[in-house]
Amino acid sequence: MTRISDSQWKNGSNSVTHSKLQQPNRQLFHGDIHEEDESEINELLKESFQQWLDETQHAHSPLLHYSLELCRADGQPLLITGQVSPAETHSAIEIPITSRSDDTQLLGLLRLNKQDTSEELIALLHAAALHIKQIFYHRYDMDQVAQLLMHHQRRTRDENNRDILFLVAKRLHDQNDVSSVLQVLLEDFAHLYPHAEFQLYLSQDHVNVDPRVKPLLLRHAMEDMNAKAFLTGQPNQMEDEQGKIKLAVPMCGKQAVYGVLSIGMQSERWDESELDELIMLADTAGSAFENAKLFEQSNLLISELQLINELTKRLNQSLRLSEVFEFAVSELLSIFKGDYCNILQLNNDDKFQVVASNLPHEANESYSTRYGFCGMVYSTKEPLIIADYWSTRIVDSKLMDATGSRSLIAAPLMAGQDVVGVIMVSHQNANYFSYENYKLLQVLSTHIGLAISNASLHAEVRRMVITDNLTGLYARHYLNENIQSKQRKDPCGSLVLVDIDHFKKVNDTYGHLHGDSILVTVSEVIRACIRDSDIAARWGGEELAVYLPKIRTAQAYRIAERIRSMVELHTTPVVTVSCGLSEWTFEDEKISVESLFNKADMALYEAKKKGRNCIVIG
């Protein structure tokens, strides 16, 4: 076997005519294929040899009449044309196919299987090897061009995508509310990936008009790629039986993972390089979602603080319990947009009494501390939220049953460590109240409880100021103020002064404690004998006074007589009372509290002169 090298052919003394390949002055590529890329070299050699055969067919080259072999660099055949006899194998001629940058680097061999060869045939074989080499490097260069073009296209696409992602990020971060962030994300994703199917699974705020936004369920988390991506914070990728690529990309913020982008597309449309872009888009959306959420929470907190401040200020403007209760009910219904509201207070019988409500039939209703939701709040000392009373019904509730309500929030009114009342707000729709409503009511109940405590303390102090400590009757100054007030608007009124006969003797005989007991008994008798609108007061010492608005002397006399007889029946030891009566009408020339008392006092003096235990009209 004879092998003729390129250098031998070029430097030989043979006069074979051939045309030299003209090298271009400027080459686009100067690189060369590496020996390590053996599979690529062999594949390109086979393609180049096949192309040479196709082109040589039209030229009717004499080489086609013989057996030709394209061999690897180690001499192993790659392609063979024609039949090769054993004798020809030993007399074959090989022409090396070398790299363009290094003549010593062998790419392959072109072998002619023929016993007798001429210089013309050898020249044709050498020309064929050069042609195959030219085709080889043309194909190699075209592959390089294609790769460079693809790289350039990818780089251009990446640059465009970066610009688009920048605009998307700007649009996302321009939004201040969660709904807008989600809407922008959905719109821009559909624009960037029109060939993809996608849904957005959210762990919160999934209430959205767009059907592509869905709640994220964490059941069977390790089997569900969306749940797994949410829990691990890492993207998941798989190919299903139909050859469809499925992706789950977590939407992460700095503080948490808020959702998952679930994407599906045909495998031929999927490029692995797009995964980084999807991760960047999801992270940008997660950051924008987090910022919008924080912004919303900040605004909510500010509005809640303003609301609490305004409510506290308005609650403290009134120190009357009834006004505080009514205002609290009105404000709670307005704040929470509830249908019904009850405020219950613990009374002296250790029962919850409805002290304020927008339900007329609930007024003054009382319940055990073990009944219903107020009982639950009382026992736990914690607020509660009920999403759907009719589906759970953990306890019976008259409020919920009577009104057809399904949602409820309730909070305790505390005095120190003790529950002294309960606030209940209900609505007829299920799942109506949010967790934010639940937390806000908890805060508001504290301020309402303080306002109620202040009003109760004020009422108690006022009661102590205007009432006598021993008898429980009103104090003298309160009686004077009320008589004066009623004289300005009533047509008439009567005053009864009651004096316990020989009271000093009772004290001396039985002691002052017993004397105090007699005073209390007489006071209770007086309260039992008069109307709620009448005013009974301790005038001083053993003297008591009763003012009867819009009552004339005749009727006042009958009331005084009832008091006198009842005292004699209900006291032990038996004591009697003397009474002096006076009246005023709008026709009197002089109308005053002093004149009314003077006349009654003079009448009482006359009753004592007459022997006591009697009534005298002044």
Coordinates of C-alpha atoms in Angstrom, one line a residue:
M1 CA 0.0 0.0 0.0
T2 CA 1.5 3.3 -1.0
R3 CA 0.6 6.6 0.8
I4 CA 1.3 9.9 -0.9
S5 CA 1.4 13.0 1.2
D6 CA 0.3 16.5 0.2
S7 CA 3.9 17.7 0.6
Q8 CA 5.2 15.0 -1.6
W9 CA 2.6 15.8 -4.2
K10 CA 3.4 19.5 -4.2
N11 CA 7.2 19.1 -4.2
G12 CA 7.5 16.1 -6.6
S13 CA 9.2 16.2 -10.0
N14 CA 6.1 14.9 -11.7
S15 CA 4.7 17.2 -14.4
V16 CA 1.0 16.4 -13.6
T17 CA -1.0 19.5 -14.4
H18 CA -3.4 20.6 -11.7
S19 CA -4.9 23.8 -10.6
K20 CA -3.8 25.1 -7.2
L21 CA -6.5 26.2 -4.7
Q22 CA -6.4 29.9 -4.3
Q23 CA -6.5 30.9 -0.6
P24 CA -8.6 34.0 0.1
N25 CA -6.8 37.0 1.3
R26 CA -9.2 37.5 4.1
Q27 CA -10.6 34.5 5.9
L28 CA -13.7 34.7 8.1
F29 CA -12.5 31.8 10.3
H30 CA -9.0 30.9 11.3
G31 CA -9.9 28.2 13.8
D32 CA -9.7 24.5 13.2
I33 CA -11.4 21.4 14.3
H34 CA -9.8 19.5 17.2
E35 CA -8.5 15.9 17.1
E36 CA -10.5 15.2 20.2
D37 CA -13.8 15.8 18.3
E38 CA -13.4 12.4 16.5
S39 CA -17.1 11.7 16.1
E40 CA -17.7 15.1 14.6
I41 CA -14.8 14.7 12.3
N42 CA -16.0 11.3 11.0
E43 CA -19.5 12.5 10.6
L44 CA -18.4 15.6 8.6
L45 CA -16.0 13.4 6.5
K46 CA -18.9 11.1 5.6
E47 CA -21.1 14.0 4.6
S48 CA -18.3 15.6 2.6
F49 CA -17.5 12.4 0.8
Q50 CA -21.1 11.8 -0.1
Q51 CA -21.4 15.4 -1.4
W52 CA -18.2 14.9 -3.5
L53 CA -19.7 11.7 -4.9
D54 CA -22.9 13.5 -5.9
E55 CA -21.0 16.3 -7.5
T56 CA -18.5 13.9 -9.3
Q57 CA -21.3 12.0 -10.9
H58 CA -22.1 14.9 -13.2
A59 CA -18.4 15.2 -14.2
H60 CA -18.1 11.5 -15.1
S61 CA -14.7 11.2 -13.2
P62 CA -12.7 8.1 -14.0
L63 CA -12.3 7.5 -10.3
L64 CA -15.9 6.4 -10.2
H65 CA -15.0 3.3 -12.1
Y66 CA -12.9 2.0 -9.3
S67 CA -13.4 1.1 -5.7
L68 CA -12.9 4.1 -3.3
E69 CA -12.8 4.1 0.5
L70 CA -13.1 6.9 2.9
C71 CA -11.3 6.0 6.0
R72 CA -10.8 7.4 9.5
A73 CA -7.4 8.7 10.6
D74 CA -6.5 5.2 11.9
G75 CA -7.3 3.6 8.5
Q76 CA -10.7 2.1 9.5
P77 CA -13.1 2.4 6.6
L78 CA -16.1 4.8 6.9
L79 CA -17.6 4.5 3.4
I80 CA -16.8 2.3 0.4
T81 CA -17.8 2.6 -3.2
G82 CA -17.6 -0.4 -5.6
Q83 CA -16.3 -4.0 -4.9
V84 CA -12.8 -4.5 -3.5
S85 CA -10.8 -7.6 -4.4
P86 CA -8.1 -8.9 -2.0
A87 CA -5.5 -8.3 -4.6
E88 CA -6.5 -4.6 -4.9
T89 CA -6.4 -4.2 -1.1
H90 CA -2.6 -4.8 -1.1
S91 CA -2.0 -2.4 -3.9
A92 CA -4.3 0.5 -2.8
I93 CA -3.1 4.1 -2.8
E94 CA -4.0 6.4 0.1
I95 CA -4.2 10.2 0.0
P96 CA -4.3 11.9 3.4
I97 CA -6.9 14.5 4.3
T98 CA -5.3 16.9 6.7
S99 CA -6.5 19.9 8.7
R100 CA -6.2 23.2 7.2
S101 CA -4.0 24.7 9.9
D102 CA -1.6 21.7 10.4
D103 CA -0.6 19.3 7.6
T104 CA 0.6 16.8 10.2
Q105 CA -2.9 16.6 11.8
L106 CA -4.7 13.7 10.0
L107 CA -8.4 13.9 9.6
G108 CA -8.9 10.9 7.4
L109 CA -7.7 9.0 4.3
L110 CA -9.0 8.6 0.7
R111 CA -8.1 5.2 -0.5
L112 CA -8.1 4.0 -4.2
N113 CA -8.2 0.2 -4.5
K114 CA -6.4 -0.6 -7.9
Q115 CA -3.4 -2.6 -8.8
D116 CA -2.1 -0.5 -11.6
T117 CA -2.3 3.2 -11.3
S118 CA -1.2 6.0 -13.5
E119 CA 0.1 9.5 -12.5
E120 CA -3.2 10.9 -14.0
L121 CA -5.3 8.7 -11.7
I122 CA -3.1 9.6 -8.7
A123 CA -3.6 13.3 -9.6
L124 CA -7.3 12.9 -9.8
L125 CA -7.3 11.1 -6.4
H126 CA -5.2 13.9 -4.9
A127 CA -7.6 16.5 -6.3
A128 CA -10.5 14.5 -4.9
A129 CA -8.9 14.5 -1.5
L130 CA -8.4 18.2 -1.7
H131 CA -12.0 18.7 -2.8
I132 CA -13.3 16.6 0.0
K133 CA -11.2 18.6 2.4
Q134 CA -12.6 21.8 1.0
I135 CA -16.2 20.5 1.3
F136 CA -15.3 19.3 4.9
Y137 CA -14.2 22.7 6.0
H138 CA -17.0 24.5 4.1
R139 CA -19.5 22.4 6.1
Y140 CA -17.5 22.9 9.3
D141 CA -17.4 26.7 8.7
M142 CA -21.2 26.7 7.9
D143 CA -21.8 24.9 11.2
Q144 CA -19.7 27.5 12.9
V145 CA -21.6 30.3 11.2
A146 CA -24.9 28.6 12.2
Q147 CA -23.7 28.3 15.8
L148 CA -22.5 31.9 15.8
L149 CA -25.8 33.0 14.3
M150 CA -27.7 31.0 16.9
H151 CA -25.6 32.4 19.6
H152 CA -26.1 35.9 18.3
Q153 CA -29.8 35.4 18.0
R154 CA -30.0 34.0 21.5
R155 CA -27.9 36.9 22.8
T156 CA -30.2 39.3 20.9
R157 CA -33.2 37.6 22.3
D158 CA -31.8 37.6 25.8
E159 CA -31.1 41.3 25.5
N160 CA -34.6 41.9 24.3
N161 CA -36.0 39.8 27.0
R162 CA -34.0 41.6 29.6
D163 CA -35.4 44.9 28.3
I164 CA -38.9 43.4 28.4
L165 CA -38.3 42.0 31.9
F166 CA -37.1 45.4 33.0
L167 CA -40.3 47.0 31.7
V168 CA -42.3 44.2 33.3
A169 CA -40.5 44.8 36.6
K170 CA -41.2 48.5 36.4
R171 CA -44.8 47.9 35.7
L172 CA -45.1 45.5 38.5
H173 CA -43.4 47.8 41.0
D174 CA -45.5 50.7 39.9
Q175 CA -48.6 49.0 41.4
N176 CA -49.6 49.8 45.0
D177 CA -52.3 47.1 45.5
V178 CA -52.2 43.3 45.2
S179 CA -54.9 43.0 42.6
S180 CA -53.1 45.3 40.2
V181 CA -49.8 43.4 40.7
L182 CA -51.6 40.2 39.8
Q183 CA -53.3 41.7 36.8
V184 CA -50.1 43.1 35.4
L185 CA -48.3 39.8 36.0
L186 CA -51.0 37.8 34.1
E187 CA -51.2 40.3 31.2
D188 CA -47.4 40.5 30.7
F189 CA -46.9 36.7 31.1
A190 CA -49.5 36.1 28.4
H191 CA -47.7 38.6 26.2
L192 CA -44.3 37.1 26.8
Y193 CA -45.3 33.4 26.5
P194 CA -48.4 33.3 24.2
H195 CA -47.8 29.6 23.4
A196 CA -47.8 28.6 27.1
E197 CA -50.7 27.6 29.4
F198 CA -50.4 28.9 32.9
Q199 CA -52.1 29.4 36.2
L200 CA -51.1 31.3 39.3
Y201 CA -51.6 29.5 42.6
L202 CA -51.6 31.8 45.6
S203 CA -51.4 30.9 49.3
Q204 CA -53.3 34.1 50.2
D205 CA -55.5 36.8 48.5
H206 CA -56.7 34.2 45.9
V207 CA -60.1 35.9 45.6
N208 CA -59.7 37.3 42.1
V209 CA -62.0 37.7 39.1
D210 CA -59.4 36.1 36.8
P211 CA -60.0 32.3 36.5
R212 CA -56.2 31.8 36.2
V213 CA -55.7 32.8 39.8
K214 CA -56.4 29.8 42.1
P215 CA -55.9 28.9 45.8
L216 CA -52.8 26.9 46.5
L217 CA -53.7 23.6 48.3
L218 CA -51.0 21.9 50.3
R219 CA -52.6 18.4 50.5
H220 CA -50.2 15.7 49.2
A221 CA -47.5 18.3 49.0
M222 CA -44.7 16.0 48.0
E223 CA -46.8 14.6 45.1
D224 CA -48.0 18.0 43.8
M225 CA -45.2 19.8 42.0
N226 CA -46.8 23.2 42.8
A227 CA -47.1 22.5 46.5
K228 CA -43.5 21.2 46.5
A229 CA -42.2 24.3 44.7
F230 CA -44.0 26.5 47.3
L231 CA -42.6 24.6 50.3
T232 CA -39.0 24.3 49.0
G233 CA -38.8 27.6 47.2
Q234 CA -37.2 25.9 44.2
P235 CA -38.6 25.5 40.7
N236 CA -39.8 22.1 39.6
Q237 CA -39.8 20.7 36.0
M238 CA -41.1 17.5 34.4
E239 CA -42.2 16.1 31.1
D240 CA -45.5 14.2 30.9
E241 CA -46.4 11.2 28.8
Q242 CA -47.6 13.4 25.9
G243 CA -44.2 15.1 25.8
K244 CA -45.5 18.3 27.4
I245 CA -43.2 20.3 29.6
K246 CA -44.6 21.3 33.0
L247 CA -43.0 23.9 35.3
A248 CA -43.7 25.1 38.8
V249 CA -41.9 28.3 39.6
P250 CA -42.2 29.8 43.1
M251 CA -43.2 33.5 43.4
C252 CA -40.7 34.5 46.2
G253 CA -40.4 37.8 48.1
K254 CA -37.8 38.7 50.7
Q255 CA -39.9 37.5 53.6
A256 CA -41.8 34.5 52.2
V257 CA -43.1 32.5 49.2
Y258 CA -46.5 33.9 48.2
G259 CA -47.5 31.6 45.3
V260 CA -46.4 29.4 42.4
L261 CA -46.5 30.0 38.6
S262 CA -47.7 26.8 37.0
I263 CA -46.7 26.6 33.3
G264 CA -47.3 24.0 30.6
M265 CA -46.0 24.0 27.0
Q266 CA -45.1 21.7 24.2
S267 CA -41.5 20.4 24.5
E268 CA -40.5 21.6 21.0
R269 CA -41.3 25.2 22.1
W270 CA -39.3 24.9 25.3
D271 CA -35.8 26.2 25.7
E272 CA -33.9 25.5 28.9
S273 CA -32.5 29.0 28.8
E274 CA -36.0 30.4 29.4
L275 CA -36.0 28.9 32.9
D276 CA -33.8 31.7 34.3
E277 CA -36.1 34.3 32.8
L278 CA -39.1 32.6 34.3
I279 CA -37.4 32.5 37.7
M280 CA -36.5 36.2 37.4
L281 CA -40.1 37.1 36.4
A282 CA -41.6 35.1 39.3
D283 CA -39.1 36.7 41.8
T284 CA -39.9 40.2 40.5
A285 CA -43.6 39.5 40.8
G286 CA -43.1 38.1 44.3
S287 CA -41.2 41.2 45.4
A288 CA -43.8 43.5 43.9
F289 CA -46.6 41.4 45.5
E290 CA -44.8 41.6 48.9
N291 CA -44.4 45.4 48.5
A292 CA -48.0 45.9 47.5
K293 CA -49.1 43.7 50.5
L294 CA -46.9 45.7 52.9
F295 CA -48.3 48.9 51.4
E296 CA -51.8 47.7 51.8
Q297 CA -51.1 46.6 55.4
S298 CA -49.5 49.9 56.2
N299 CA -52.5 51.8 54.8
L300 CA -54.8 49.4 56.7
L301 CA -52.9 50.0 59.9
I302 CA -53.0 53.8 59.4
S303 CA -56.7 53.7 58.7
E304 CA -57.2 51.5 61.7
L305 CA -55.2 53.8 64.0
Q306 CA -57.2 56.8 62.7
L307 CA -60.4 54.9 63.2
I308 CA -59.4 53.8 66.8
N309 CA -58.3 57.4 67.6
E310 CA -61.6 58.9 66.3
L311 CA -63.7 56.2 68.0
T312 CA -61.9 56.7 71.3
K313 CA -62.3 60.4 71.1
R314 CA -66.0 60.2 70.3
L315 CA -66.6 57.5 73.0
N316 CA -64.9 59.7 75.6
Q317 CA -67.1 62.7 74.7
S318 CA -69.9 61.1 76.6
L319 CA -69.9 59.8 80.1
R320 CA -73.4 58.4 80.0
L321 CA -73.5 54.6 79.8
S322 CA -76.6 54.5 77.6
E323 CA -75.0 56.9 75.1
V324 CA -71.7 55.0 75.1
F325 CA -73.6 51.7 74.3
E326 CA -75.7 53.2 71.6
F327 CA -72.8 54.9 69.9
A328 CA -70.6 51.8 70.1
V329 CA -73.3 49.7 68.4
S330 CA -73.8 52.3 65.7
E331 CA -70.0 52.6 65.0
L332 CA -69.4 48.8 65.0
L333 CA -72.2 48.2 62.5
S334 CA -70.7 51.0 60.3
I335 CA -67.0 49.8 60.6
F336 CA -67.6 46.1 59.9
K337 CA -70.7 46.6 57.6
G338 CA -72.4 44.0 59.8
D339 CA -76.2 43.3 59.9
Y340 CA -76.6 42.9 63.7
C341 CA -74.7 43.9 66.8
N342 CA -75.3 43.1 70.5
I343 CA -73.4 44.4 73.5
L344 CA -73.9 42.4 76.6
Q345 CA -72.8 43.3 80.1
L346 CA -72.4 41.1 83.2
N347 CA -75.1 42.1 85.7
N348 CA -75.4 41.6 89.5
D349 CA -76.9 38.2 89.0
D350 CA -73.8 37.0 87.1
K351 CA -75.8 36.9 83.8
F352 CA -75.1 38.6 80.5
Q353 CA -77.7 41.2 79.8
V354 CA -78.1 42.9 76.4
V355 CA -77.5 46.6 77.1
A356 CA -77.4 47.7 73.5
S357 CA -78.6 46.2 70.2
N358 CA -80.1 47.1 66.9
L359 CA -82.6 44.3 67.5
P360 CA -85.6 45.7 69.5
H361 CA -86.6 42.2 70.8
E362 CA -83.1 41.6 72.2
A363 CA -83.2 44.7 74.5
N364 CA -82.7 43.6 78.2
E365 CA -82.5 39.9 77.3
S366 CA -80.3 38.0 79.7
Y367 CA -78.2 34.8 79.2
S368 CA -76.2 32.5 81.3
T369 CA -72.5 32.8 81.3
R370 CA -72.4 29.2 79.9
Y371 CA -74.8 29.9 77.0
G372 CA -73.8 30.3 73.3
F373 CA -71.0 32.3 72.0
C374 CA -71.0 34.8 74.8
G375 CA -70.4 31.8 77.1
M376 CA -67.5 30.7 74.9
V377 CA -65.9 34.2 75.1
Y378 CA -66.6 34.3 78.9
S379 CA -64.8 31.0 79.5
T380 CA -61.9 31.5 77.1
K381 CA -61.5 35.3 77.6
E382 CA -60.5 35.3 73.9
P383 CA -62.2 36.8 70.8
L384 CA -63.7 34.4 68.3
I385 CA -64.6 34.3 64.6
I386 CA -67.2 32.0 63.0
A387 CA -67.1 31.6 59.3
D388 CA -70.4 29.6 58.8
Y389 CA -72.6 29.1 61.8
W390 CA -75.1 26.9 59.9
S391 CA -72.5 24.4 58.7
T392 CA -70.5 24.1 62.0
R393 CA -73.0 25.0 64.7
I394 CA -70.6 24.4 67.6
V395 CA -73.1 26.0 70.1
D396 CA -76.7 27.3 69.9
S397 CA -77.1 31.0 69.5
K398 CA -80.4 32.9 69.8
L399 CA -78.9 35.9 67.9
M400 CA -77.8 33.7 65.0
D401 CA -81.0 31.7 64.8
A402 CA -83.3 34.6 65.1
T403 CA -81.5 36.8 62.5
G404 CA -80.5 34.0 60.1
S405 CA -76.9 35.1 60.5
R406 CA -74.0 32.9 59.3
S407 CA -70.9 34.9 60.1
L408 CA -69.9 36.2 63.5
I409 CA -67.0 38.0 65.3
A410 CA -67.1 38.5 69.0
A411 CA -64.7 39.9 71.6
P412 CA -64.7 40.2 75.4
L413 CA -65.0 43.5 77.4
M414 CA -62.4 43.2 80.1
A415 CA -62.0 44.8 83.5
G416 CA -58.5 43.8 84.5
Q417 CA -58.4 40.0 84.2
D418 CA -62.2 39.6 84.3
V419 CA -64.7 39.5 81.5
V420 CA -67.5 42.0 82.2
G421 CA -69.1 42.0 78.8
V422 CA -69.2 40.7 75.2
I423 CA -69.4 42.4 71.9
M424 CA -71.0 40.4 69.0
V425 CA -71.3 41.5 65.4
S426 CA -73.0 39.2 62.9
H427 CA -73.8 39.0 59.2
Q428 CA -76.2 36.9 57.1
N429 CA -73.5 35.9 54.6
A430 CA -71.1 33.0 55.2
N431 CA -67.3 33.8 55.4
Y432 CA -68.1 37.5 55.6
F433 CA -65.6 38.7 58.2
S434 CA -61.9 38.6 57.5
Y435 CA -59.0 37.9 59.9
E436 CA -58.3 41.7 59.9
N437 CA -61.9 42.3 61.1
Y438 CA -61.3 39.8 63.9
K439 CA -58.1 41.5 65.0
L440 CA -59.6 45.0 64.7
L441 CA -62.6 44.1 66.8
Q442 CA -60.2 42.8 69.5
V443 CA -58.5 46.2 69.5
L444 CA -61.8 48.2 69.5
S445 CA -63.3 46.1 72.3
T446 CA -60.4 47.3 74.5
H447 CA -61.2 50.9 73.9
I448 CA -65.0 50.4 74.1
G449 CA -64.4 48.5 77.4
L450 CA -62.4 51.5 78.7
A451 CA -65.1 53.9 77.7
I452 CA -67.7 51.8 79.4
S453 CA -65.5 51.5 82.6
N454 CA -65.1 55.3 82.6
A455 CA -68.8 55.9 82.1
S456 CA -69.6 53.4 84.8
L457 CA -67.1 55.0 87.2
H458 CA -68.5 58.4 86.4
A459 CA -72.0 57.1 87.0
E460 CA -71.0 55.6 90.3
V461 CA -69.2 58.7 91.5
R462 CA -72.2 60.8 90.4
R463 CA -74.5 58.4 92.2
M464 CA -72.4 58.7 95.3
V465 CA -72.5 62.5 95.1
I466 CA -76.2 62.8 94.6
T467 CA -77.3 60.0 97.0
D468 CA -77.3 59.6 100.7
N469 CA -74.9 56.9 101.8
L470 CA -77.1 55.4 104.5
T471 CA -80.6 55.5 103.1
G472 CA -79.9 55.4 99.4
L473 CA -82.2 58.3 98.8
Y474 CA -81.1 61.4 96.9
A475 CA -79.1 64.1 98.6
R476 CA -80.7 67.5 99.4
H477 CA -78.8 69.4 96.7
Y478 CA -80.0 67.0 94.0
L479 CA -83.6 67.4 95.2
N480 CA -83.2 71.2 95.1
E481 CA -81.8 71.2 91.6
N482 CA -84.5 68.9 90.2
I483 CA -87.4 70.9 91.8
Q484 CA -85.9 74.1 90.3
S485 CA -85.6 72.4 86.9
K486 CA -89.2 71.1 87.0
Q487 CA -90.6 74.4 88.1
R488 CA -89.4 75.8 84.8
K489 CA -91.5 73.4 82.7
D490 CA -94.2 71.7 84.9
P491 CA -97.6 73.3 85.7
C492 CA -97.5 72.3 89.3
G493 CA -95.9 70.0 92.0
S494 CA -96.1 69.1 95.6
L495 CA -93.6 68.6 98.4
V496 CA -93.9 66.2 101.4
L497 CA -91.6 66.6 104.3
V498 CA -91.4 63.5 106.5
D499 CA -90.0 63.6 110.1
I500 CA -89.6 60.5 112.3
D501 CA -91.3 61.1 115.6
H502 CA -89.1 60.9 118.8
F503 CA -86.2 59.7 116.8
K504 CA -83.7 60.9 119.4
K505 CA -85.5 58.7 121.9
V506 CA -85.0 55.7 119.6
N507 CA -81.3 56.4 119.4
D508 CA -81.0 56.8 123.1
T509 CA -83.0 53.7 123.9
Y510 CA -81.8 51.3 121.2
G511 CA -78.6 52.8 120.0
H512 CA -77.5 54.7 116.9
L513 CA -77.1 51.5 114.8
H514 CA -80.8 50.7 115.4
G515 CA -81.7 54.2 114.7
D516 CA -79.9 53.9 111.3
S517 CA -81.8 50.8 110.6
I518 CA -85.1 52.6 111.3
L519 CA -84.0 55.4 108.9
V520 CA -83.3 52.8 106.2
T521 CA -86.7 51.1 106.7
V522 CA -88.6 54.4 106.5
S523 CA -86.6 55.2 103.3
E524 CA -87.6 51.9 101.8
V525 CA -91.2 52.5 102.7
I526 CA -91.1 55.9 101.0
R527 CA -89.6 54.4 97.8
A528 CA -92.3 51.7 97.8
C529 CA -95.1 54.3 98.0
I530 CA -94.0 56.7 95.2
R531 CA -93.7 56.6 91.5
D532 CA -90.4 56.2 89.5
S533 CA -90.7 59.8 88.4
D534 CA -91.0 61.1 92.0
I535 CA -87.9 62.2 93.9
A536 CA -87.2 61.1 97.5
A537 CA -84.3 62.6 99.4
R538 CA -82.8 62.8 102.8
W539 CA -83.5 66.4 104.0
G540 CA -81.2 66.1 107.0
G541 CA -81.0 64.0 110.2
E542 CA -84.3 62.1 110.6
E543 CA -86.1 64.4 108.1
L544 CA -86.9 63.0 104.6
A545 CA -88.5 64.8 101.7
V546 CA -90.5 63.7 98.6
Y547 CA -91.1 65.8 95.6
L548 CA -94.1 64.8 93.5
P549 CA -94.0 66.4 90.0
K550 CA -97.4 67.5 88.5
I551 CA -99.3 66.5 91.7
R552 CA -101.7 68.7 93.6
T553 CA -102.3 68.8 97.3
A554 CA -105.2 66.3 97.4
Q555 CA -103.4 63.5 95.7
A556 CA -100.2 64.4 97.7
Y557 CA -102.1 64.0 100.9
R558 CA -103.2 60.4 99.9
I559 CA -99.5 59.5 99.2
A560 CA -98.4 61.0 102.5
E561 CA -101.0 59.1 104.3
R562 CA -99.9 55.9 102.7
I563 CA -96.4 56.6 103.8
R564 CA -97.5 57.4 107.4
S565 CA -99.5 54.2 107.8
M566 CA -96.9 51.9 106.1
V567 CA -94.1 53.2 108.4
E568 CA -96.2 52.4 111.5
L569 CA -96.7 48.8 110.1
H570 CA -93.2 48.0 109.0
T571 CA -90.9 49.4 111.7
T572 CA -89.6 47.5 114.8
P573 CA -89.8 49.0 117.3
V574 CA -92.9 50.8 115.9
V575 CA -92.2 54.4 115.1
T576 CA -94.5 57.0 113.6
V577 CA -93.9 59.9 111.2
S578 CA -95.3 63.4 110.9
C579 CA -95.7 65.0 107.5
G580 CA -95.9 68.5 106.2
L581 CA -97.3 69.3 102.7
S582 CA -97.0 72.2 100.3
E583 CA -97.7 72.8 96.7
W584 CA -97.0 75.3 93.9
T585 CA -98.7 76.1 90.7
F586 CA -97.8 78.3 87.7
E587 CA -100.4 80.8 88.9
D588 CA -98.5 81.6 92.2
E589 CA -96.9 85.0 92.4
K590 CA -93.7 83.7 93.8
I591 CA -92.4 80.3 92.7
S592 CA -89.2 79.1 94.2
V593 CA -87.7 76.1 96.0
E594 CA -87.2 78.1 99.2
S595 CA -90.9 79.1 99.4
L596 CA -92.0 75.6 98.7
F597 CA -89.8 74.2 101.5
N598 CA -90.8 77.0 103.9
K599 CA -94.5 76.2 103.6
A600 CA -93.9 72.5 104.0
D601 CA -91.6 73.1 107.0
M602 CA -94.2 75.3 108.7
A603 CA -96.8 72.5 108.0
L604 CA -94.5 69.9 109.6
Y605 CA -94.1 72.1 112.7
E606 CA -97.9 72.3 113.0
A607 CA -98.2 68.5 112.7
K608 CA -95.7 68.1 115.6
K609 CA -97.7 70.6 117.7
K610 CA -100.8 68.6 117.1
G611 CA -99.3 65.6 118.7
R612 CA -97.3 64.0 115.8
N613 CA -98.2 60.9 113.7
C614 CA -100.4 63.2 111.5
I615 CA -100.3 65.2 108.2
V616 CA -100.7 69.0 107.9
I617 CA -101.1 70.9 104.6
G618 CA -99.2 74.2 104.5

